[in-house]
Short mmCIF file of C-alpha atoms in Angstrom, two decimals:
data_model
loop_
_atom_site.label_atom_id
_atom_site.label_comp_id
_atom_site.label_asym_id
_atom_site.label_seq_id
_atom_site.Cartn_x
_atom_site.Cartn_y
_atom_site.Cartn_z
CA MET D 565 162.76 112.63 123.30
CA PRO D 566 164.07 111.40 119.93
CA GLU D 567 165.49 114.09 117.70
CA TYR D 568 163.46 115.21 114.68
CA ARG D 569 165.42 115.43 111.43
CA VAL D 570 162.77 116.69 109.02
CA ASN D 571 161.85 120.16 110.23
CA THR D 572 161.21 122.16 107.08
CA THR D 573 158.96 125.19 106.79
CA ILE D 574 156.81 123.40 104.21
CA ARG D 575 156.25 120.45 106.54
CA ALA D 576 155.34 122.78 109.44
CA LEU D 577 152.86 124.75 107.35
CA THR D 578 151.34 121.59 105.87
CA GLU D 579 150.94 119.98 109.28
CA THR D 580 149.30 123.12 110.66
CA PHE D 581 146.80 123.15 107.77
CA VAL D 582 146.01 119.45 108.21
CA LYS D 583 145.40 119.87 111.94
CA GLU D 584 143.08 122.80 111.26
CA LYS D 585 141.09 120.63 108.86
CA MET D 586 140.63 117.79 111.34
CA ASP D 587 137.58 119.45 112.93
CA GLU D 588 136.04 119.85 109.48
CA LEU D 589 136.76 116.18 108.83
CA LYS D 590 134.75 115.26 111.92
CA ASP D 591 131.85 117.63 111.19
CA ASN D 592 131.63 117.03 107.44
CA PRO D 593 133.85 114.10 106.36
CA GLU D 594 132.91 114.34 102.69
CA ARG D 595 133.86 118.00 102.34
CA GLY D 596 136.83 117.66 104.69
CA VAL D 597 138.52 114.84 102.79
CA ARG D 598 137.93 116.57 99.43
CA ASN D 599 139.57 119.74 100.77
CA LEU D 600 142.56 117.76 102.06
CA VAL D 601 143.01 116.04 98.70
CA ASP D 602 142.74 119.39 96.88
CA PHE D 603 145.37 120.87 99.21
CA ALA D 604 147.72 117.91 98.77
CA LEU D 605 147.34 118.19 94.99
CA SER D 606 148.37 121.85 95.13
CA LEU D 607 151.67 120.84 96.77
CA CYS D 608 152.53 117.96 94.43
CA GLU D 609 155.66 118.17 92.34
CA SER D 610 155.87 114.71 90.79
CA PRO D 611 153.56 113.44 88.02
CA PHE D 612 153.02 110.24 90.04
CA GLN D 613 151.59 112.08 93.04
CA GLN D 614 149.47 114.29 90.78
CA ASN D 615 148.03 111.29 88.95
CA LEU D 616 147.35 109.44 92.20
CA LEU D 617 145.53 112.35 93.83
CA THR D 618 143.61 113.15 90.66
CA THR D 619 142.38 109.56 90.67
CA VAL D 620 141.33 109.94 94.31
CA GLN D 621 139.49 113.17 93.43
CA THR D 622 137.57 111.34 90.71
CA MET D 623 136.70 108.45 93.03
CA LEU D 624 135.39 110.84 95.69
CA GLN D 625 132.85 112.26 93.24
CA ASP D 626 130.75 109.17 93.99
CA SER D 627 128.59 110.24 96.94
CA GLN D 628 127.79 106.56 97.67
CA SER D 629 131.45 105.60 97.92
CA SER D 630 132.28 103.18 100.73
CA TYR D 631 135.39 105.26 101.27
CA TYR D 632 133.25 108.03 102.74
CA ARG D 633 132.16 105.53 105.40
CA LEU D 634 135.84 104.84 105.96
CA VAL D 635 136.62 108.56 106.32
CA ARG D 636 133.77 109.04 108.80
CA ASP D 637 135.01 106.07 110.78
CA ILE D 638 138.61 107.32 110.82
CA ALA D 639 137.52 110.79 111.92
CA SER D 640 135.61 109.42 114.91
CA HIS D 641 137.71 106.38 115.86
CA VAL D 642 141.38 107.26 115.21
CA ASN D 643 143.49 109.41 117.50
CA GLU D 644 144.08 112.75 115.74
CA ASP D 645 147.79 112.98 116.58
CA HIS D 646 148.31 109.44 115.31
CA LEU D 647 146.54 110.18 112.04
CA VAL D 648 148.37 113.46 111.41
CA THR D 649 151.84 112.22 112.39
CA PHE D 650 151.73 109.02 110.39
CA GLY D 651 150.17 110.80 107.42
CA MET D 652 152.86 113.50 107.44
CA ASN D 653 155.70 110.99 107.87
CA ALA D 654 154.45 108.82 105.00
CA GLY D 655 153.09 111.55 102.73
CA TYR D 656 155.65 114.33 103.24
CA ASN D 657 158.82 112.91 104.84
CA SER D 658 158.84 109.78 102.69
CA LEU D 659 157.08 110.48 99.40
CA THR D 660 157.97 114.19 99.02
CA PHE D 661 161.04 115.23 101.02
CA GLY D 662 162.55 111.73 100.99
CA ALA D 663 161.76 111.04 97.33
CA LYS D 664 163.59 114.21 96.33
CA SER D 665 166.64 113.12 98.34
CA ILE D 666 166.52 109.65 96.76
CA ARG D 667 166.57 111.09 93.24
CA GLU D 668 169.44 113.43 94.10
CA ASN D 669 171.48 110.67 95.74
CA GLU D 670 170.83 108.27 92.88
CA ALA D 671 172.10 110.79 90.34
CA GLU D 672 175.23 111.43 92.40
CA GLY D 673 175.96 107.92 93.68
CA GLY D 674 175.11 105.85 90.60
CA PHE D 675 172.92 103.32 92.44
CA TYR D 676 169.18 102.81 92.84
CA THR D 677 167.63 103.49 96.25
CA PRO D 678 164.36 102.02 97.58
CA TRP D 679 161.79 104.37 99.11
CA VAL D 680 160.89 101.67 101.66
CA ILE D 681 163.05 98.96 103.22
CA SER D 682 161.64 95.72 104.65
CA LEU D 683 163.12 93.85 107.61
CA ALA D 684 162.23 90.35 108.78
CA ILE D 685 162.98 90.42 112.50
CA SER D 686 163.37 87.48 114.88
CA GLU D 687 163.23 87.58 118.66
CA LYS D 688 166.17 85.16 118.70
CA THR D 689 168.54 87.53 116.91
CA TYR D 690 167.10 90.94 117.80
CA ASP D 691 169.29 91.75 120.80
CA ARG D 692 172.43 90.96 118.81
CA MET D 693 171.28 92.98 115.80
CA GLU D 694 169.51 95.92 117.44
CA ALA D 695 172.46 98.33 117.04
CA SER D 696 172.71 97.36 113.36
CA TYR D 697 169.00 98.06 112.86
CA GLN D 698 169.38 101.46 114.54
CA SER D 699 172.33 102.27 112.26
CA LEU D 700 170.52 101.05 109.14
CA ILE D 701 167.57 103.36 109.76
CA GLU D 702 169.87 106.34 110.32
CA GLN D 703 171.73 105.52 107.10
CA GLY D 704 168.43 105.13 105.29
CA MET D 705 167.27 108.59 106.32
CA ASP D 706 170.58 110.04 105.06
CA LEU D 707 169.63 108.66 101.63
CA GLY D 708 165.96 109.71 101.80
CA VAL D 709 164.38 106.47 103.10
CA TYR D 710 161.69 107.25 105.69
CA SER D 711 159.35 104.24 105.28
CA TRP D 712 159.98 100.84 106.85
CA VAL D 713 158.15 97.50 106.88
CA LEU D 714 158.96 95.31 109.89
CA ALA D 715 157.78 91.68 109.69
CA VAL D 716 158.03 90.26 113.21
CA LYS D 717 157.00 86.66 113.89
CA SER D 718 157.84 86.80 117.60
CA GLY D 719 159.07 89.39 120.07
CA ALA D 720 157.15 92.30 118.56
CA GLU D 721 157.23 94.24 121.83
CA LYS D 722 161.05 94.33 121.68
CA VAL D 723 160.94 96.28 118.41
CA LEU D 724 158.84 99.19 119.69
CA PRO D 725 161.81 101.19 121.14
CA LEU D 726 163.38 101.10 117.67
CA ILE D 727 160.26 102.77 116.28
CA HIS D 728 160.13 105.29 119.12
CA ALA D 729 163.75 106.29 118.43
CA HIS D 730 162.94 107.43 114.86
CA PRO D 731 159.93 109.77 115.02
CA ASP D 732 160.42 111.09 111.45
CA CYS D 733 159.89 107.65 109.91
CA ALA D 734 156.67 105.80 109.08
CA PHE D 735 156.68 102.19 110.27
CA LEU D 736 154.40 99.32 109.29
CA LEU D 737 154.75 96.43 111.76
CA ILE D 738 153.30 93.11 110.56
CA THR D 739 152.84 90.51 113.27
CA PRO D 740 150.53 87.61 114.28
CA ALA D 741 147.60 88.15 116.64
CA GLU D 742 149.30 86.36 119.54
CA GLU D 743 152.01 89.05 119.58
CA ALA D 744 149.45 91.79 120.29
CA THR D 745 149.55 91.39 124.06
CA GLU D 746 148.20 94.07 126.38
CA ASP D 747 151.75 95.25 127.12
CA PHE D 748 152.50 95.47 123.39
CA LEU D 749 149.33 97.45 122.65
CA ASN D 750 149.84 99.75 125.65
CA THR D 751 153.13 100.91 124.08
CA ALA D 752 152.11 100.69 120.43
CA GLU D 753 149.08 102.95 120.89
CA ILE D 754 151.28 105.92 121.90
CA LEU D 755 153.61 105.58 118.89
CA ASP D 756 152.08 107.96 116.38
CA ASN D 757 154.54 106.96 113.62
CA LEU D 758 153.41 103.31 113.67
CA VAL D 759 150.68 101.30 111.93
CA VAL D 760 150.25 97.80 113.37
CA SER D 761 149.13 95.21 110.82
CA ILE D 762 147.77 92.00 112.35
CA LYS D 763 147.69 88.88 110.22
CA TYR D 764 144.12 87.93 109.32
CA ASP D 765 142.58 84.93 111.07
CA THR D 766 139.82 84.36 113.61
CA ASP D 767 142.21 85.12 116.49
CA ALA D 768 142.87 88.54 114.96
CA PHE D 769 139.27 89.78 115.23
CA CYS D 770 139.46 90.61 118.93
CA VAL D 771 142.80 92.38 118.35
CA TYR D 772 141.27 94.57 115.63
CA ASP D 773 138.44 95.42 118.04
CA ASP D 774 140.90 96.24 120.83
CA MET D 775 142.97 98.53 118.58
CA ARG D 776 139.80 100.28 117.48
CA LYS D 777 138.82 100.94 121.11
CA ARG D 778 142.30 102.38 121.65
CA LYS D 779 141.79 104.74 118.65
CA MET D 780 144.79 103.28 116.85
CA LEU D 781 145.47 103.52 113.12
CA TYR D 782 145.74 99.84 112.18
CA SER D 783 145.55 97.50 109.21
CA ALA D 784 144.96 93.84 108.41
CA CYS D 785 147.52 91.67 106.67
CA VAL D 786 146.37 88.76 104.50
CA PRO D 787 149.10 86.32 103.43
CA TYR D 788 148.01 84.42 100.32
CA HIS D 789 149.24 82.02 97.68
CA PRO D 790 148.35 83.23 94.18
CA GLU D 791 147.73 79.68 92.91
CA THR D 792 144.97 79.07 95.45
CA MET D 793 143.46 82.51 96.09
CA THR D 794 140.13 83.09 94.30
CA GLU D 795 137.92 86.13 93.72
CA GLN D 796 135.26 84.67 96.01
CA GLU D 797 137.71 84.02 98.84
CA LEU D 798 139.17 87.51 98.55
CA ASN D 799 135.71 89.09 98.61
CA ASP D 800 134.73 86.98 101.62
CA ILE D 801 137.83 88.16 103.49
CA LEU D 802 137.16 91.81 102.68
CA SER D 803 133.52 91.42 103.76
CA ASP D 804 134.73 90.03 107.09
CA LEU D 805 137.16 92.89 107.53
CA ASN D 806 134.50 95.48 106.71
CA GLU D 807 133.16 94.74 110.18
CA ARG D 808 136.59 95.10 111.82
CA HIS D 809 137.40 98.53 110.35
CA PRO D 810 141.09 98.30 109.34
CA VAL D 811 141.99 101.35 107.27
CA PHE D 812 144.07 99.20 104.91
CA THR D 813 143.98 95.53 104.04
CA LEU D 814 147.43 94.44 102.88
CA LEU D 815 147.69 91.34 100.70
CA LEU D 816 151.04 89.61 101.06
CA SER D 817 151.97 87.13 98.33
CA GLU D 818 153.83 83.97 99.35
CA ALA D 819 154.87 83.16 95.77
CA PRO D 820 155.24 84.85 92.34
CA GLU D 821 152.09 85.31 90.27
CA GLU D 822 153.60 84.81 86.80
CA ALA D 823 152.17 81.31 86.23
CA CYS D 824 148.74 82.01 87.70
CA SER D 825 145.59 82.73 85.74
CA PHE D 826 144.12 84.92 88.51
CA SER D 827 146.16 88.03 89.26
CA VAL D 828 145.40 89.19 92.79
CA HIS D 829 147.17 92.49 92.14
CA THR D 830 145.00 93.28 89.09
CA TYR D 831 141.81 92.25 90.86
CA ILE D 832 142.64 94.39 93.91
CA GLN D 833 143.12 97.43 91.68
CA ALA D 834 139.63 96.85 90.29
CA LEU D 835 138.21 96.47 93.80
CA ARG D 836 139.75 99.76 94.91
CA HIS D 837 138.14 101.60 92.01
CA SER D 838 134.77 99.95 92.64
CA GLN D 839 134.91 101.39 96.21
CA ARG D 840 132.87 98.44 97.39
CA TYR D 841 134.51 97.98 100.79
CA SER D 842 135.31 100.51 103.50
CA THR D 843 138.85 99.19 103.82
CA VAL D 844 141.42 99.98 101.15
CA PRO D 845 143.07 96.81 99.74
CA PHE D 846 146.64 96.77 98.46
CA ASP D 847 148.97 94.04 97.23
CA LEU D 848 151.76 95.28 99.50
CA TYR D 849 154.90 94.49 97.55
CA GLU D 850 153.36 95.23 94.15
CA ALA D 851 152.35 98.66 95.49
CA ILE D 852 155.88 99.22 96.84
CA LYS D 853 157.38 98.38 93.44
CA GLN D 854 154.89 100.59 91.60
CA ILE D 855 155.66 103.62 93.77
CA SER D 856 159.40 102.93 93.55
CA GLY D 857 159.23 102.97 89.76
CA ASN D 858 157.70 106.44 89.92
CA ILE D 859 160.33 107.80 92.30
CA SER D 860 163.35 106.24 90.55
CA SER D 861 164.03 105.47 86.92
CA GLU D 862 163.68 101.75 87.77
CA PRO D 863 161.69 99.94 90.50
CA CYS D 864 163.93 99.19 93.46
CA THR D 865 162.92 97.02 96.41
CA LEU D 866 165.15 95.89 99.26
CA SER D 867 164.43 93.32 101.96
CA PHE D 868 166.58 91.76 104.67
CA ASP D 869 166.03 88.37 106.28
CA GLU D 870 166.26 87.64 109.99
CA THR D 871 170.05 87.26 109.85
CA GLY D 872 170.52 90.58 108.05
CA ASN D 873 171.20 89.13 104.60
CA VAL D 874 169.62 90.69 101.52
CA TYR D 875 167.04 88.42 99.96
CA GLU D 876 165.78 90.17 96.90
CA GLU D 877 165.38 89.05 93.30
CA TYR D 878 166.06 92.58 92.09
CA SER D 879 169.68 92.70 93.31
CA THR D 880 172.43 92.40 90.70
CA ALA D 881 174.86 90.73 93.14
CA SER D 882 174.83 87.66 95.35
CA ALA D 883 172.35 88.33 98.14
CA ALA D 884 174.31 86.22 100.62
CA ALA D 885 177.34 88.48 100.14
CA MET D 886 175.43 91.52 101.46
CA ASN D 887 174.58 91.76 105.15
CA LEU D 888 173.43 94.85 107.06
CA CYS D 889 175.64 93.96 110.04
CA SER D 890 178.85 93.93 108.01
CA MET D 891 178.17 96.43 105.21
CA SER D 892 176.82 99.97 105.15
CA LEU D 893 173.56 100.59 103.33
CA ALA D 894 175.38 102.67 100.70
CA ALA D 895 177.86 99.81 100.14
CA ILE D 896 175.01 97.31 99.73
CA LEU D 897 173.29 99.56 97.18
CA LYS D 898 176.52 100.24 95.31
CA THR D 899 177.21 96.49 95.17
CA GLY D 900 173.80 95.13 94.29
CA TYR D 901 171.82 98.05 92.92
CA LYS D 902 174.10 99.80 90.47
CA LYS D 903 172.41 101.98 87.89
CA THR D 904 172.81 100.73 84.36
CA PHE D 905 173.51 103.12 81.52
CA PRO D 906 172.90 102.54 77.80
CA GLN D 907 175.97 101.65 75.81
CA ILE D 908 177.05 104.27 73.26
CA SER D 909 178.03 102.63 69.97
#
């Protein structure tokens, strides 16, 4: 069994409470989810978490909310251990315990630290880089990073042992429908710290249905180009996905939005508040940056390409000069993510 690193009394008590409330969630989803939100709010230390949960409280006052349909569906169609483990890893390990460590390390080390790290992974290079990925995740946890996005075009099954080896982390694995073979799903469904996100197309529909039958916590991923995406197209996609029951629908921009008249990120925020669909839409990287800016004094995002090089517009150094195989995570952050301090005149 992998070794657990986050084993605090607060986590243990919180997890016990959440498990006790799971039966209530099944019997009375509306009351159950309100009680869980109230409990989470009582534990919050940061203004960001308090504001987020207060917003959720307000949204749940609408008895006709589509999100209640989502809660009912989760309670009856998602494995309880999967739901609790992933929720605790993301909500406590990453955004509470980890966020505190990030702030402490930033103050001491003088460099910004992301709360989530993204990896583009290729089947062609995975065997050569596997040890470096293992080391990177261990280094990340030392700095407070417990959330990881893995974008895998091919060879997704190879990555699952990496996820199994780090049970304290929350992993989002984005992959095409053809990667979701029976062997892949047979392993993925027993990894409670994993959410599989299948790229949206007609081939993905049967995969969503299969994951639902397996009681997996899963999401849909919708790559888009901001110059061509329209409100109508986005609503059509979300209507389609309403019938496939992903908990989250993650929009993944293929280009910057600055020159576009239609902001997908802004429109998605409005859709979430309208509670029109029983899947929760997010612009993935905009959401990552927003949360990062509330954990750190500045938003910090970090992504690696398939060769291990940093490719990130935020970095203050040459991305090509920083590679996870040849540099430690701390060295990469010290090189490219130094904190800036105001000049004293």
